[in-house]
Amino acid sequence: DMSAIIKALSLDAGFILYPYGQRLDIVCDKGTVLGKQTSLYVVLTLLDMEAKKAGVKKRVFLPTWAADIVYFENLEIERGQYANFKSEDLEKYDLVATGEGNFSFTEFSTHRDSMYATLKILEMILTNEVKLSMLIDNIPDFYYTSTQVPCTQALKGKMMRMFLQDAKGKKSSTVDGVKIWLDENDWILMIPDLYSDNLNLYIQAIDNSRGEAILETYSKKIKKWSK
């Protein structure tokens, strides 16, 4: 059990690498396996510290569904559709991440490489002399979830139209699916799944009660719109 080993040996971190060498999970010094958004924020925090120390701005690309509730002073973060990228486009960024455990540090390669990402994360931990648990404690509590709602291919066009209609009068984006801001930090993103009869929903909110309320509200709306 990796968590027990990390605590017993007082290790700084542990990493679980998945087949094909693209995805990883991070285990902190207290033996906790980090969730995907927490892992992303930990890596962004480390990169922000590295950028501050070097006196530069680091460029980061994240997908539209990645949480955005924390501001990083030394990072220029661009969010967009994570598809159809060419290698020369990726080279503009210092880090390209998916929010799903994939990290591409372009100083090494524009491809996802969990082995190099592991080494880079460890390097940033050591050079900044920090503990992952300390970084985690400084991340504000907030609600974030991703889920799927059944939707036939025939209804996906209608769902896009209904979400666009619902977005009227609100801050919104159609870069990837339909993203609707309900408050400064609360939003829902709907992306029709390309490969299955589902809608992908991503929700961020300032706290659990507001997040659950958004999920319940839009689940009911989707059910109503599906009739």
GROMACS .gro file of C-alpha atoms in nm:
model
  227
    1ASP     CA    1   0.000   0.000   0.000
    2MET     CA    2   0.167   0.318  -0.122
    3SER     CA    3   0.004   0.546   0.136
    4ALA     CA    4   0.137   0.335   0.423
    5ILE     CA    5   0.486   0.318   0.267
    6ILE     CA    6   0.504   0.696   0.220
    7LYS     CA    7   0.408   0.762   0.581
    8ALA     CA    8   0.634   0.488   0.721
    9LEU     CA    9   0.940   0.609   0.529
   10SER     CA   10   0.858   0.982   0.563
   11LEU     CA   11   0.874   1.031   0.187
   12ASP     CA   12   0.797   1.365   0.024
   13ALA     CA   13   0.553   1.219  -0.229
   14GLY     CA   14   0.445   0.912  -0.420
   15PHE     CA   15   0.330   0.871  -0.778
   16ILE     CA   16   0.104   0.618  -0.946
   17LEU     CA   17   0.180   0.589  -1.317
   18TYR     CA   18  -0.078   0.438  -1.548
   19PRO     CA   19  -0.029   0.226  -1.863
   20TYR     CA   20   0.102   0.403  -2.176
   21GLY     CA   21   0.291   0.655  -1.961
   22GLN     CA   22   0.051   0.947  -1.998
   23ARG     CA   23  -0.146   0.973  -1.673
   24LEU     CA   24  -0.038   0.987  -1.310
   25ASP     CA   25  -0.185   1.022  -0.963
   26ILE     CA   26  -0.003   1.208  -0.686
   27VAL     CA   27   0.019   1.087  -0.326
   28CYS     CA   28   0.116   1.356  -0.075
   29ASP     CA   29   0.359   1.323   0.216
   30LYS     CA   30   0.071   1.233   0.450
   31GLY     CA   31  -0.023   0.936   0.231
   32THR     CA   32  -0.334   1.091   0.077
   33VAL     CA   33  -0.405   1.016  -0.289
   34LEU     CA   34  -0.493   1.353  -0.437
   35GLY     CA   35  -0.803   1.410  -0.645
   36LYS     CA   36  -0.752   1.525  -1.003
   37GLN     CA   37  -0.833   1.892  -0.943
   38THR     CA   38  -0.624   1.899  -0.625
   39SER     CA   39  -0.333   1.745  -0.816
   40LEU     CA   40  -0.370   2.010  -1.084
   41TYR     CA   41  -0.372   2.292  -0.829
   42VAL     CA   42  -0.067   2.149  -0.652
   43VAL     CA   43   0.128   2.140  -0.979
   44LEU     CA   44   0.012   2.492  -1.070
   45THR     CA   45   0.116   2.618  -0.726
   46LEU     CA   46   0.462   2.464  -0.766
   47LEU     CA   47   0.498   2.612  -1.115
   48ASP     CA   48   0.384   2.951  -0.984
   49MET     CA   49   0.654   2.935  -0.715
   50GLU     CA   50   0.915   2.840  -0.974
   51ALA     CA   51   0.810   3.130  -1.198
   52LYS     CA   52   0.825   3.377  -0.909
   53LYS     CA   53   1.173   3.261  -0.814
   54ALA     CA   54   1.290   3.303  -1.175
   55GLY     CA   55   1.120   3.641  -1.210
   56VAL     CA   56   0.920   3.533  -1.515
   57LYS     CA   57   0.566   3.451  -1.618
   58LYS     CA   58   0.496   3.087  -1.708
   59ARG     CA   59   0.235   3.009  -1.972
   60VAL     CA   60  -0.016   2.731  -1.906
   61PHE     CA   61  -0.290   2.578  -2.117
   62LEU     CA   62  -0.587   2.410  -1.949
   63PRO     CA   63  -0.914   2.274  -2.088
   64THR     CA   64  -1.234   2.469  -2.037
   65TRP     CA   65  -1.355   2.225  -1.771
   66ALA     CA   66  -1.058   2.276  -1.536
   67ALA     CA   67  -1.135   2.452  -1.207
   68ASP     CA   68  -1.045   2.823  -1.207
   69ILE     CA   69  -1.126   2.938  -0.856
   70VAL     CA   70  -0.764   3.009  -0.758
   71TYR     CA   71  -0.558   3.293  -0.912
   72PHE     CA   72  -0.187   3.239  -0.974
   73GLU     CA   73   0.007   3.566  -0.992
   74ASN     CA   74   0.299   3.433  -1.194
   75LEU     CA   75   0.109   3.215  -1.439
   76GLU     CA   76  -0.061   3.319  -1.761
   77ILE     CA   77  -0.335   3.058  -1.791
   78GLU     CA   78  -0.527   3.009  -2.113
   79ARG     CA   79  -0.834   2.787  -2.119
   80GLY     CA   80  -0.975   2.640  -2.435
   81GLN     CA   81  -1.074   2.332  -2.630
   82TYR     CA   82  -0.832   2.050  -2.564
   83ALA     CA   83  -0.825   1.908  -2.916
   84ASN     CA   84  -0.666   1.950  -3.259
   85PHE     CA   85  -0.344   2.096  -3.121
   86LYS     CA   86  -0.033   2.097  -3.336
   87SER     CA   87   0.310   2.054  -3.180
   88GLU     CA   88   0.411   2.412  -3.261
   89ASP     CA   89   0.097   2.539  -3.084
   90LEU     CA   90   0.182   2.344  -2.769
   91GLU     CA   91   0.537   2.481  -2.765
   92LYS     CA   92   0.399   2.825  -2.675
   93TYR     CA   93   0.319   2.697  -2.327
   94ASP     CA   94   0.539   2.586  -2.039
   95LEU     CA   95   0.274   2.341  -1.919
   96VAL     CA   96  -0.020   2.178  -2.091
   97ALA     CA   97  -0.248   1.989  -1.852
   98THR     CA   98  -0.586   1.824  -1.881
   99GLY     CA   99  -0.710   1.824  -1.524
  100GLU     CA  100  -0.729   1.445  -1.559
  101GLY     CA  101  -0.378   1.357  -1.438
  102ASN     CA  102  -0.198   1.443  -1.762
  103PHE     CA  103   0.089   1.693  -1.754
  104SER     CA  104   0.307   1.797  -2.048
  105PHE     CA  105   0.609   2.006  -1.947
  106THR     CA  106   0.713   2.134  -2.286
  107GLU     CA  107   1.075   2.197  -2.184
  108PHE     CA  108   1.104   1.820  -2.230
  109SER     CA  109   0.827   1.724  -2.472
  110THR     CA  110   0.493   1.843  -2.605
  111HIS     CA  111   0.356   1.494  -2.543
  112ARG     CA  112   0.211   1.371  -2.214
  113ASP     CA  113   0.491   1.199  -2.026
  114SER     CA  114   0.409   1.085  -1.673
  115MET     CA  115   0.769   0.981  -1.601
  116TYR     CA  116   0.911   1.325  -1.679
  117ALA     CA  117   0.617   1.492  -1.503
  118THR     CA  118   0.701   1.289  -1.191
  119LEU     CA  119   1.064   1.405  -1.200
  120LYS     CA  120   0.964   1.767  -1.265
  121ILE     CA  121   0.712   1.773  -0.980
  122LEU     CA  122   0.971   1.624  -0.743
  123GLU     CA  123   1.227   1.882  -0.857
  124MET     CA  124   0.986   2.167  -0.787
  125ILE     CA  125   0.901   2.025  -0.443
  126LEU     CA  126   1.270   2.004  -0.350
  127THR     CA  127   1.387   2.336  -0.498
  128ASN     CA  128   1.103   2.523  -0.329
  129GLU     CA  129   1.150   2.329  -0.004
  130VAL     CA  130   0.781   2.266   0.049
  131LYS     CA  131   0.559   1.978   0.153
  132LEU     CA  132   0.264   1.882  -0.063
  133SER     CA  133   0.043   1.867   0.245
  134MET     CA  134   0.126   2.232   0.315
  135LEU     CA  135   0.027   2.332  -0.039
  136ILE     CA  136  -0.297   2.135  -0.010
  137ASP     CA  137  -0.385   2.308   0.317
  138ASN     CA  138  -0.356   2.644   0.141
  139ILE     CA  139  -0.597   2.551  -0.138
  140PRO     CA  140  -0.940   2.698  -0.057
  141ASP     CA  141  -1.227   2.456  -0.011
  142PHE     CA  142  -1.469   2.464  -0.304
  143TYR     CA  143  -1.707   2.238  -0.493
  144TYR     CA  144  -1.611   2.074  -0.820
  145THR     CA  145  -1.765   1.775  -0.988
  146SER     CA  146  -1.791   1.612  -1.327
  147THR     CA  147  -2.073   1.378  -1.419
  148GLN     CA  148  -2.259   1.235  -1.715
  149VAL     CA  149  -2.629   1.265  -1.789
  150PRO     CA  150  -2.788   1.025  -2.043
  151CYS     CA  151  -2.879   1.193  -2.373
  152THR     CA  152  -2.939   1.035  -2.712
  153GLN     CA  153  -2.749   1.155  -3.017
  154ALA     CA  154  -3.076   1.288  -3.160
  155LEU     CA  155  -3.127   1.518  -2.861
  156LYS     CA  156  -2.776   1.661  -2.834
  157GLY     CA  157  -2.845   1.944  -3.079
  158LYS     CA  158  -3.154   2.040  -2.883
  159MET     CA  159  -2.957   2.037  -2.557
  160MET     CA  160  -2.702   2.277  -2.707
  161ARG     CA  161  -2.984   2.511  -2.813
  162MET     CA  162  -3.155   2.492  -2.473
  163PHE     CA  163  -2.831   2.564  -2.287
  164LEU     CA  164  -2.762   2.859  -2.519
  165GLN     CA  165  -3.112   2.988  -2.451
  166ASP     CA  166  -3.059   2.942  -2.077
  167ALA     CA  167  -2.733   3.138  -2.105
  168LYS     CA  168  -2.906   3.454  -2.229
  169GLY     CA  169  -2.847   3.741  -1.989
  170LYS     CA  170  -2.561   3.554  -1.821
  171LYS     CA  171  -2.188   3.546  -1.881
  172SER     CA  172  -2.125   3.248  -2.107
  173SER     CA  173  -1.882   3.084  -2.347
  174THR     CA  174  -1.918   2.849  -2.643
  175VAL     CA  175  -1.547   2.770  -2.688
  176ASP     CA  176  -1.619   2.408  -2.594
  177GLY     CA  177  -1.982   2.313  -2.540
  178VAL     CA  178  -2.175   2.576  -2.343
  179LYS     CA  179  -2.035   2.725  -2.023
  180ILE     CA  180  -2.262   2.941  -1.808
  181TRP     CA  181  -2.144   3.152  -1.514
  182LEU     CA  182  -2.407   3.179  -1.243
  183ASP     CA  183  -2.184   3.390  -1.020
  184GLU     CA  184  -1.823   3.509  -1.020
  185ASN     CA  185  -1.697   3.164  -0.921
  186ASP     CA  186  -1.999   2.940  -0.986
  187TRP     CA  187  -2.041   2.787  -1.331
  188ILE     CA  188  -2.169   2.487  -1.522
  189LEU     CA  189  -2.018   2.355  -1.845
  190MET     CA  190  -2.207   2.116  -2.072
  191ILE     CA  191  -2.021   1.930  -2.346
  192PRO     CA  192  -2.203   1.664  -2.550
  193ASP     CA  193  -2.001   1.343  -2.538
  194LEU     CA  194  -1.861   1.254  -2.880
  195TYR     CA  195  -1.853   0.879  -2.821
  196SER     CA  196  -2.156   0.791  -2.609
  197ASP     CA  197  -2.519   0.887  -2.551
  198ASN     CA  198  -2.436   1.127  -2.271
  199LEU     CA  199  -2.387   1.491  -2.183
  200ASN     CA  200  -2.073   1.572  -1.986
  201LEU     CA  201  -2.142   1.818  -1.705
  202TYR     CA  202  -1.872   2.005  -1.512
  203ILE     CA  203  -1.971   2.222  -1.217
  204GLN     CA  204  -1.768   2.456  -0.998
  205ALA     CA  205  -1.907   2.646  -0.700
  206ILE     CA  206  -1.783   2.831  -0.397
  207ASP     CA  207  -1.918   2.563  -0.161
  208ASN     CA  208  -2.091   2.225  -0.159
  209SER     CA  209  -2.444   2.353  -0.101
  210ARG     CA  210  -2.431   2.584  -0.402
  211GLY     CA  211  -2.266   2.320  -0.617
  212GLU     CA  212  -2.525   2.056  -0.533
  213ALA     CA  213  -2.802   2.308  -0.599
  214ILE     CA  214  -2.660   2.383  -0.946
  215LEU     CA  215  -2.635   2.012  -1.025
  216GLU     CA  216  -2.993   1.950  -0.911
  217THR     CA  217  -3.129   2.251  -1.101
  218TYR     CA  218  -2.968   2.160  -1.431
  219SER     CA  219  -3.042   1.789  -1.396
  220LYS     CA  220  -3.410   1.884  -1.372
  221LYS     CA  221  -3.380   2.122  -1.666
  222ILE     CA  222  -3.216   1.855  -1.884
  223LYS     CA  223  -3.490   1.609  -1.791
  224LYS     CA  224  -3.755   1.867  -1.883
  225TRP     CA  225  -3.582   1.964  -2.208
  226SER     CA  226  -3.551   1.597  -2.308
  227LYS     CA  227  -3.929   1.554  -2.331
   0.00000   0.00000   0.00000
